[in-house]
XYZ file of C-alpha atoms in Angstrom:
168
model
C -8.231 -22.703 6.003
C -5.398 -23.209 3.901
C -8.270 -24.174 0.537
C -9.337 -20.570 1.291
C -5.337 -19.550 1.245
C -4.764 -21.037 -2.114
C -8.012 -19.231 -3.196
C -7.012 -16.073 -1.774
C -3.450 -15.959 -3.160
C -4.672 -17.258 -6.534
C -6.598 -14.111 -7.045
C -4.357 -12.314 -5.837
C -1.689 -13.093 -8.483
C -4.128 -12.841 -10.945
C -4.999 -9.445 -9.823
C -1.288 -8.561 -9.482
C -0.467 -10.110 -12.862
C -3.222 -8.255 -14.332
C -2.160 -5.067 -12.878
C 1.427 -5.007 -14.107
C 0.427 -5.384 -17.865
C -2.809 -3.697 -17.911
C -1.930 -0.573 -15.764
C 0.890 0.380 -17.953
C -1.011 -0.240 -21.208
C -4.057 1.946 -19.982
C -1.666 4.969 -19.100
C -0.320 5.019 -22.324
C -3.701 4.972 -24.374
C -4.724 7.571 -21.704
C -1.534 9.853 -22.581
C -2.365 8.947 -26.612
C -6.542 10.097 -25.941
C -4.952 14.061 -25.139
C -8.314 13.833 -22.949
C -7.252 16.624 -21.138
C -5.097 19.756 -22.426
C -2.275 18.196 -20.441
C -2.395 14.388 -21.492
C -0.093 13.460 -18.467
C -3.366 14.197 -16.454
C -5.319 11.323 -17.976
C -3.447 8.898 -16.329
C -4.489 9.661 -12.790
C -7.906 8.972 -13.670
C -7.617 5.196 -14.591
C -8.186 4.191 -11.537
C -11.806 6.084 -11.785
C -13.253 2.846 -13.785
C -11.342 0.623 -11.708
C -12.434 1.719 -8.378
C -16.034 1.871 -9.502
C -15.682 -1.674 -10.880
C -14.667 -2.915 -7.647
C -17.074 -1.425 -5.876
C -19.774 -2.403 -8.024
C -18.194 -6.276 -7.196
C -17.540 -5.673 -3.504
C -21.482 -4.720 -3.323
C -22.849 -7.479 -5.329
C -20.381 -10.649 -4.208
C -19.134 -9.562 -0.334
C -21.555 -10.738 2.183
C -22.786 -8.848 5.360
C -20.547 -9.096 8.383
C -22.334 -11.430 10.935
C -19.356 -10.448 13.444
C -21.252 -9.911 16.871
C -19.227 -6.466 17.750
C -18.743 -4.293 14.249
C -14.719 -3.645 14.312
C -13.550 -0.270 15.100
C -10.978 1.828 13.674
C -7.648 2.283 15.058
C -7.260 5.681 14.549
C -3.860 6.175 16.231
C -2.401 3.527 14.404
C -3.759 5.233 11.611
C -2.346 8.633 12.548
C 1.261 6.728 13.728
C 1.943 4.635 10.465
C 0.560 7.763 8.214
C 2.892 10.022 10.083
C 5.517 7.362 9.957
C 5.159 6.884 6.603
C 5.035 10.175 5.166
C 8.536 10.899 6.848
C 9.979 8.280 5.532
C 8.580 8.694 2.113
C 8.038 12.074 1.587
C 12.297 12.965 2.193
C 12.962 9.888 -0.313
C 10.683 11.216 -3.230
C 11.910 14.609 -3.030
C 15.657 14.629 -1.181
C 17.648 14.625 -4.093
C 15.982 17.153 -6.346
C 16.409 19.609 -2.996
C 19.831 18.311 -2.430
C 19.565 16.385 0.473
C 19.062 19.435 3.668
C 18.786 18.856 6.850
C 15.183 19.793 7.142
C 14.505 16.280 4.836
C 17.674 14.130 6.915
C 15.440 15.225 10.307
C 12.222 13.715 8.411
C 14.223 10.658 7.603
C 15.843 10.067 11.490
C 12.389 11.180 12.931
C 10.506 7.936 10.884
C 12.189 5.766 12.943
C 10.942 6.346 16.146
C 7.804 7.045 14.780
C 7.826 3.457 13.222
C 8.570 2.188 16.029
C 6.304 3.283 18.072
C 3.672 1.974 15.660
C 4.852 -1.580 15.904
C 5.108 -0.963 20.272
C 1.558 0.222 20.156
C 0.010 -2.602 17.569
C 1.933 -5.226 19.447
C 0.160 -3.703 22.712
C -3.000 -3.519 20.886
C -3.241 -6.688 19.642
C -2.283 -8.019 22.356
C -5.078 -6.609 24.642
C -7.912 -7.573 21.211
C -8.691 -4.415 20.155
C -9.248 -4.353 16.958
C -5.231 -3.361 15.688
C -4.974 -1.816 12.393
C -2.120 -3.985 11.913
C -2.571 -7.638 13.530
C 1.215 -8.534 15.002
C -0.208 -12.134 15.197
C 0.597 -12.650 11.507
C 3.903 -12.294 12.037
C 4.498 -15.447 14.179
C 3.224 -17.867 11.331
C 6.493 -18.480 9.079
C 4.639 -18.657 5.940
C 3.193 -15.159 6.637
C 6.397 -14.211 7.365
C 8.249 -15.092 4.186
C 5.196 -14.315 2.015
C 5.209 -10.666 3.205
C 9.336 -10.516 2.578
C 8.693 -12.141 -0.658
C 5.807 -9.693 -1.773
C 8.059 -6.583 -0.560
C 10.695 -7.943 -3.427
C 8.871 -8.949 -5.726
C 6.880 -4.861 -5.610
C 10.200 -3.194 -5.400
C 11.618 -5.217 -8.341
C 8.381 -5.037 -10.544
C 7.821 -1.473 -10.785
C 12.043 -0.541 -10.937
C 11.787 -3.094 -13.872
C 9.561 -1.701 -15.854
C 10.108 1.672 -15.049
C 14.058 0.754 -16.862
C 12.815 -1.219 -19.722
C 10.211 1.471 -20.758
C 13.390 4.113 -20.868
C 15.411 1.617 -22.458
């Protein structure tokens, strides 16, 4: 319903909000702690507390599913969009320290059929109700639609932003 929406998005934001300022903060007192002989390692493990947190809440607050027929796992859309993904992002993070050759070019060209291929098979899947890893449905409501190009900005500015005004 579109109460639940609100509620949804609401803690959402809050999360998000929460995120930005806190995650930041935490690394740094991490780094400051020298917890480890190399204090850069500290900050990989702030998500320890986190994780354990939400878990803790997930236990305690989410209900059982009452669903009649448990969901199952799309594995090969889990195998297509990792595979996907890690060509596309694996060339990006590393391309320029190696100089861009052709080995990491090929990785980029080759995500996009595997992409592809991804979206045929969820669309197909979804289609046919079994249980897609990514529901296509939610892209024919408008708001969904926006929302998701909106979010996509709004976590490629956020992170580029800070990342600038903490060198600067």
């Amino acid at each position: 319903t579109l109460e639940e929406r609100g509620k949804a998005l609401s803690a959402f934001g809050a999360t998000i909000g929460l995120g930005t300022i806190m995650g930041p903060l935490a690394g740094g007192l991490l780094i400051q702690a020298h917890v480890f002989d190399d204090p850069w390692r500290a900050i990989f493990y702030v998500n320890v507390p986190i994780g354990i947190a939400a878990l803790i809440g997930a236990w305690t607050n989410l209900p059982e599913s009452t669903a009649p027929e448990a969901p199952k796992l799309d594995l090969p859309g889990v195998a297509l969009s990792t595979i996907g993904l890690g060509l596309l992002v694996f060339p990006l993070s590393i391309g320029r320290e190696k100089s861009w050759p052709a080995w990491i070019i090929v990785m980029l060209v080759a995500s996009v059929p595997v992409l592809a291929v991804f979206g045929w098979y969820e669309r197909r899947r979804t289609a046919r109700d079994h249980y897609p890893l990514l529901d296509t449905r939610l892209f024919d409501d408008r708001a969904f639609r926006i929302g998701a190009l909106l979010s996509a900005g709004v976590f490629a500015a956020i992170p580029s932003f800070f990342f600038t005004f903490t060198l600067y």
